[in-house]
Every structure is written in C-alpha cells, then in structure tokens.
Short mmCIF file of C-alpha atoms in Angstrom, two decimals:
data_model
loop_
_atom_site.label_atom_id
_atom_site.label_comp_id
_atom_site.label_asym_id
_atom_site.label_seq_id
_atom_site.Cartn_x
_atom_site.Cartn_y
_atom_site.Cartn_z
CA UNK A 10 23.30 -151.62 -199.80
CA UNK A 11 22.77 -148.08 -200.40
CA UNK A 12 18.38 -147.96 -200.78
CA UNK A 13 17.65 -144.44 -201.75
CA UNK A 14 14.75 -142.44 -200.19
CA UNK A 15 11.34 -142.42 -201.56
CA UNK A 16 10.65 -138.69 -202.86
CA UNK A 17 6.90 -137.34 -200.37
CA UNK A 18 6.11 -133.73 -200.50
CA UNK A 19 8.34 -131.79 -198.15
CA UNK A 20 6.95 -130.12 -195.54
CA UNK A 21 9.16 -129.16 -193.38
CA UNK A 22 13.14 -128.31 -194.06
CA UNK A 23 15.69 -128.78 -191.06
CA UNK A 24 19.69 -127.16 -191.20
CA UNK A 25 23.00 -127.42 -190.11
CA UNK A 26 24.79 -125.20 -189.20
CA UNK A 27 28.60 -124.85 -189.51
CA UNK A 28 29.25 -124.76 -192.82
CA UNK A 29 25.83 -125.05 -194.33
CA UNK A 30 24.72 -121.73 -193.05
CA UNK A 31 27.72 -120.09 -192.12
CA UNK A 32 31.13 -119.83 -193.52
CA UNK A 33 32.98 -121.37 -190.24
CA UNK A 34 34.84 -123.99 -190.91
CA UNK A 35 37.61 -122.63 -191.91
CA UNK A 36 37.43 -120.71 -188.08
CA UNK A 37 37.07 -124.48 -187.20
CA UNK A 38 40.05 -125.14 -188.51
CA UNK A 39 42.16 -122.68 -187.85
CA UNK A 40 40.28 -122.53 -183.89
CA UNK A 41 42.27 -126.23 -183.92
CA UNK A 42 45.55 -125.27 -185.80
CA UNK A 43 46.16 -122.88 -182.93
CA UNK A 44 45.35 -125.63 -180.17
CA UNK A 45 47.37 -127.76 -181.19
CA UNK A 46 49.96 -125.25 -182.61
CA UNK A 47 50.83 -124.15 -179.00
CA UNK A 48 52.45 -128.06 -178.67
CA UNK A 49 54.11 -128.43 -181.41
CA UNK A 50 51.64 -130.43 -183.32
CA UNK A 51 50.51 -129.54 -186.89
CA UNK A 52 46.70 -130.26 -187.61
CA UNK A 53 46.14 -130.23 -191.47
CA UNK A 54 42.80 -129.31 -193.78
CA UNK A 55 43.11 -132.80 -194.59
CA UNK A 56 42.85 -134.14 -191.19
CA UNK A 57 40.20 -131.31 -189.96
CA UNK A 58 37.64 -133.11 -192.40
CA UNK A 59 38.85 -136.52 -192.05
CA UNK A 60 38.29 -136.64 -187.85
CA UNK A 61 36.44 -133.87 -187.39
CA UNK A 62 34.47 -131.11 -189.55
CA UNK A 63 30.73 -132.11 -188.70
CA UNK A 64 31.08 -133.00 -185.05
CA UNK A 65 30.39 -131.32 -181.65
CA UNK A 66 32.89 -129.18 -179.62
CA UNK A 67 32.53 -131.78 -177.41
CA UNK A 68 33.65 -135.05 -180.16
CA UNK A 69 35.62 -133.07 -181.23
CA UNK A 70 37.61 -132.04 -177.85
CA UNK A 71 37.81 -135.34 -176.53
CA UNK A 72 38.94 -136.78 -180.02
CA UNK A 73 41.87 -133.49 -179.82
CA UNK A 74 42.92 -134.22 -176.66
CA UNK A 75 43.75 -137.84 -177.50
CA UNK A 76 44.89 -137.61 -181.07
CA UNK A 77 47.95 -135.30 -180.19
CA UNK A 78 48.21 -136.53 -176.61
CA UNK A 79 47.46 -132.33 -175.01
CA UNK A 80 48.20 -131.54 -171.35
CA UNK A 81 44.80 -130.76 -171.05
CA UNK A 82 40.89 -131.57 -168.89
CA UNK A 83 38.16 -132.48 -171.16
CA UNK A 84 37.40 -128.62 -169.27
CA UNK A 85 40.50 -126.93 -170.03
CA UNK A 86 40.17 -127.88 -173.54
CA UNK A 87 36.99 -126.70 -174.07
CA UNK A 88 37.39 -123.11 -172.31
CA UNK A 89 41.26 -123.01 -174.83
CA UNK A 90 39.11 -123.50 -177.55
CA UNK A 91 35.99 -121.14 -176.89
CA UNK A 92 38.22 -118.65 -176.25
CA UNK A 93 40.38 -119.00 -179.25
CA UNK A 94 37.02 -118.74 -181.16
CA UNK A 95 35.81 -115.98 -179.45
CA UNK A 96 39.38 -113.85 -180.72
CA UNK A 97 38.63 -115.59 -184.82
CA UNK A 98 34.99 -114.56 -184.36
CA UNK A 99 35.50 -111.08 -183.75
CA UNK A 100 35.85 -110.17 -187.26
CA UNK A 101 32.90 -111.90 -187.86
CA UNK A 102 31.19 -113.95 -189.44
CA UNK A 103 29.03 -114.10 -193.17
CA UNK A 104 26.59 -115.91 -194.47
CA UNK A 105 26.65 -118.87 -196.45
CA UNK A 106 25.53 -117.41 -200.62
CA UNK A 107 21.93 -118.10 -201.18
CA UNK A 108 21.50 -118.57 -196.99
CA UNK A 109 19.12 -116.05 -196.21
CA UNK A 110 17.03 -115.72 -200.49
CA UNK A 111 16.41 -119.52 -198.85
CA UNK A 112 15.17 -119.13 -195.65
CA UNK A 113 13.34 -116.39 -197.13
CA UNK A 114 11.59 -119.24 -199.89
CA UNK A 115 10.56 -121.81 -196.79
CA UNK A 116 8.81 -118.95 -195.01
CA UNK A 117 6.58 -117.63 -197.91
CA UNK A 118 5.86 -120.66 -198.87
CA UNK A 119 5.20 -122.08 -195.57
CA UNK A 120 7.69 -124.82 -194.52
CA UNK A 121 9.02 -125.46 -191.29
CA UNK A 122 12.16 -124.52 -190.43
CA UNK A 123 13.80 -126.42 -187.87
CA UNK A 124 17.85 -126.38 -187.20
CA UNK A 125 20.00 -129.16 -185.94
CA UNK A 126 22.88 -128.48 -184.87
CA UNK A 127 26.69 -130.13 -182.76
CA UNK A 128 27.42 -126.62 -181.64
CA UNK A 129 25.90 -125.54 -177.86
CA UNK A 130 22.93 -123.63 -177.74
CA UNK A 131 24.39 -119.82 -176.77
CA UNK A 132 27.02 -120.70 -179.26
CA UNK A 133 24.84 -120.49 -181.82
CA UNK A 134 21.54 -118.42 -180.59
CA UNK A 135 24.28 -116.06 -180.24
CA UNK A 136 25.34 -116.79 -184.16
CA UNK A 137 21.67 -116.67 -185.55
CA UNK A 138 21.22 -113.13 -183.72
CA UNK A 139 24.47 -111.69 -185.02
CA UNK A 140 23.41 -112.72 -188.78
CA UNK A 141 19.75 -112.14 -188.10
CA UNK A 142 18.13 -115.02 -189.41
CA UNK A 143 16.74 -116.10 -185.99
CA UNK A 144 13.51 -115.00 -186.94
CA UNK A 145 13.15 -117.77 -189.34
CA UNK A 146 13.19 -121.33 -186.70
CA UNK A 147 10.48 -123.29 -185.52
CA UNK A 148 12.80 -124.57 -183.64
CA UNK A 149 16.01 -125.90 -182.86
CA UNK A 150 17.52 -128.89 -181.63
CA UNK A 151 21.03 -128.67 -180.10
CA UNK A 152 24.15 -130.54 -178.76
CA UNK A 153 23.22 -130.85 -175.12
CA UNK A 154 19.54 -132.08 -175.69
CA UNK A 155 20.84 -135.28 -177.34
CA UNK A 156 22.83 -138.51 -175.72
CA UNK A 157 24.71 -139.30 -179.21
CA UNK A 158 26.25 -136.26 -181.39
CA UNK A 159 26.08 -137.06 -185.10
CA UNK A 160 26.83 -138.78 -186.58
CA UNK A 161 24.45 -140.69 -184.69
CA UNK A 162 20.74 -139.84 -186.12
CA UNK A 163 19.22 -139.22 -182.53
CA UNK A 164 19.24 -134.73 -182.68
CA UNK A 165 17.39 -135.01 -186.11
CA UNK A 166 14.54 -137.77 -184.76
CA UNK A 167 14.64 -135.32 -181.73
CA UNK A 168 14.19 -132.18 -184.18
CA UNK A 169 11.26 -134.28 -186.25
CA UNK A 170 9.58 -134.88 -182.89
CA UNK A 171 9.57 -131.03 -182.36
CA UNK A 172 8.92 -129.77 -185.85
CA UNK A 173 5.53 -132.35 -185.13
CA UNK A 174 5.84 -133.55 -188.92
CA UNK A 175 6.39 -137.51 -190.58
CA UNK A 176 10.33 -138.19 -191.11
CA UNK A 177 9.32 -139.05 -194.81
CA UNK A 178 8.25 -134.61 -194.39
CA UNK A 179 11.00 -133.57 -193.55
CA UNK A 180 14.23 -132.86 -195.11
CA UNK A 181 17.83 -131.92 -193.98
CA UNK A 182 20.55 -130.25 -195.60
CA UNK A 183 23.58 -131.14 -193.88
CA UNK A 184 27.38 -130.17 -195.32
CA UNK A 185 29.55 -132.85 -193.84
CA UNK A 186 29.83 -136.64 -193.46
CA UNK A 187 28.84 -137.41 -190.30
CA UNK A 188 25.71 -135.26 -190.55
CA UNK A 189 24.79 -136.98 -193.87
CA UNK A 190 24.93 -140.72 -191.73
CA UNK A 191 23.08 -139.38 -189.12
CA UNK A 192 20.63 -138.31 -191.95
CA UNK A 193 20.11 -141.57 -193.44
CA UNK A 194 19.86 -143.40 -190.20
CA UNK A 195 17.24 -141.84 -189.29
CA UNK A 196 15.38 -142.30 -192.84
CA UNK A 197 14.95 -139.14 -193.70
CA UNK A 198 16.09 -137.04 -196.74
CA UNK A 199 19.73 -135.05 -197.72
CA UNK A 200 20.83 -133.12 -199.34
CA UNK A 201 24.51 -132.25 -199.68
CA UNK A 202 26.04 -128.82 -200.35
CA UNK A 203 29.24 -129.47 -199.77
CA UNK A 204 31.92 -126.95 -198.05
CA UNK A 205 35.26 -127.90 -197.78
CA UNK A 206 35.46 -131.59 -198.04
CA UNK A 207 32.92 -133.65 -201.44
CA UNK A 208 31.09 -136.55 -199.59
CA UNK A 209 33.14 -140.09 -200.88
CA UNK A 210 31.72 -142.16 -202.77
CA UNK A 211 29.56 -144.57 -199.93
CA UNK A 212 28.67 -141.39 -198.45
CA UNK A 213 27.13 -139.43 -201.91
CA UNK A 214 24.74 -142.30 -202.67
CA UNK A 215 22.94 -142.14 -198.83
CA UNK A 216 22.20 -138.57 -200.19
CA UNK A 217 19.46 -137.63 -202.30
CA UNK A 218 20.64 -135.14 -204.06
CA UNK A 219 24.46 -133.09 -204.15
CA UNK A 220 24.63 -129.41 -204.99
CA UNK A 221 27.00 -126.69 -204.47
CA UNK A 222 24.58 -123.66 -204.24
CA UNK A 223 22.20 -123.03 -201.63
CA UNK A 224 20.03 -121.70 -204.20
CA UNK A 225 19.78 -124.87 -206.54
CA UNK A 226 17.72 -125.65 -203.12
CA UNK A 227 15.29 -123.38 -203.79
CA UNK A 228 14.86 -125.43 -207.37
CA UNK A 229 14.23 -128.66 -205.90
CA UNK A 230 11.53 -127.74 -203.99
CA UNK A 231 10.10 -125.72 -206.32
CA UNK A 232 9.88 -129.27 -208.27
CA UNK A 233 9.09 -130.88 -205.44
CA UNK A 234 6.30 -129.05 -204.69
CA UNK A 235 4.61 -130.82 -207.73
CA UNK A 236 5.49 -134.35 -206.70
CA UNK A 237 1.15 -135.27 -205.33
#
C-alpha cells in the first residue's frame, strides 16, 4: 500500500541531474543506440525509458552488455560510451526550462540545495560548470559514493546526511521511475517533473505532485512556506 508523506516545511531541495536539470536523456538514448547499432542491434525509445532511464552508467552498462550480448568487457563498454557521449556533447547541452529560475529562487529564499546524481563526478561537475550552475549547490553526491544506485534509497539518504537535514524537511525532484522509487524508499517527499516518460500509476502514487515544468515547483514551495 502506498502511503502519502505528511506535509512538513521544506528546508532542503535535492535535485537529480539528467533529464531534470539538464536536457540530457535524448543524448543518453542516442549514445546507447549508437553503441548497440555498431553490433547489429536496435534500441527503441521505449526500451531505453523502461530499462535505462534514471540509472547509473555502471548499472546501464552491465544491462546493455547482457541484454544485447555485446562482445565487450564492462571497462571497454564504459570507455566506448564515454567516447560517444563526449562527441554528442560537443554540440552543447541545455538546462531544462526554468531550471535556473528555480535555483535562483531557492538560493534567494535560503533553501539548502543538493545534487544526487547517478552520473560520475567528473561528468556531472563538467556539466554543472558548463551550464554555470555549479555555484548553487551546497553539496553533491554521485554514483561512486554509494554501493547501490537508484532505485535504492542510498544516494538520497547519504545526501540528507551531508546536508545535515532531517528527511522530513527534504524534498526530492526527479524525472524517472527509478528516482521516484529511491525517494519513496528513503521516506523523503518527491515531486516528479517527467522528461521522456510519464511515470506509470504505481510510481505516480509515490509522488507528492507531478508537474510539467520546474517553474511549478516555485509555486508549490511558496504555498509550502505557509505550512506551520
């Protein structure tokens, strides 16, 4: 049975990166499509959203090699995927609509801000600096800091500890089902802003809200501020 979280005054906001803050899911899809195409396979958007979206590069590479029977070691697969992604990123990467506005609102109103990403630190920090939003975050947590990636709650629990903030005062922003499950399992309120896939009903029930834009989060937090 899905239990809704009580409303507490939000004091810290934890962001996912890919598909939530930056418009990168399409790039990830293209990267994996190119990889499997080289070996005579095809990956559809549906396959990507159901099996790879929201998960760490390591999780995805193990799945990719097994699901498509690729003649690669894990290390070779990671190196190949990084090389393809680097080429795709040469064209630049964009922030999601209203991402900067939301970060500015949070900083102006003294919220604690964190990032909990399934990405590697090198890749994520490079993207944060390229998009000029690295200065907004109080702490960063990456896949290499946890034993189990999303949908395990480990990365969010670790991030709340870094923030020195009670779970009840944190709010997680996610775009993927894996992220929603991780937040729910961590007993932290989560709002979903879907990217390439709307969450299935069983995951939608785990969220506090589902919005179409990050701008809606500002309105939500303004209302939340009135909660005593």
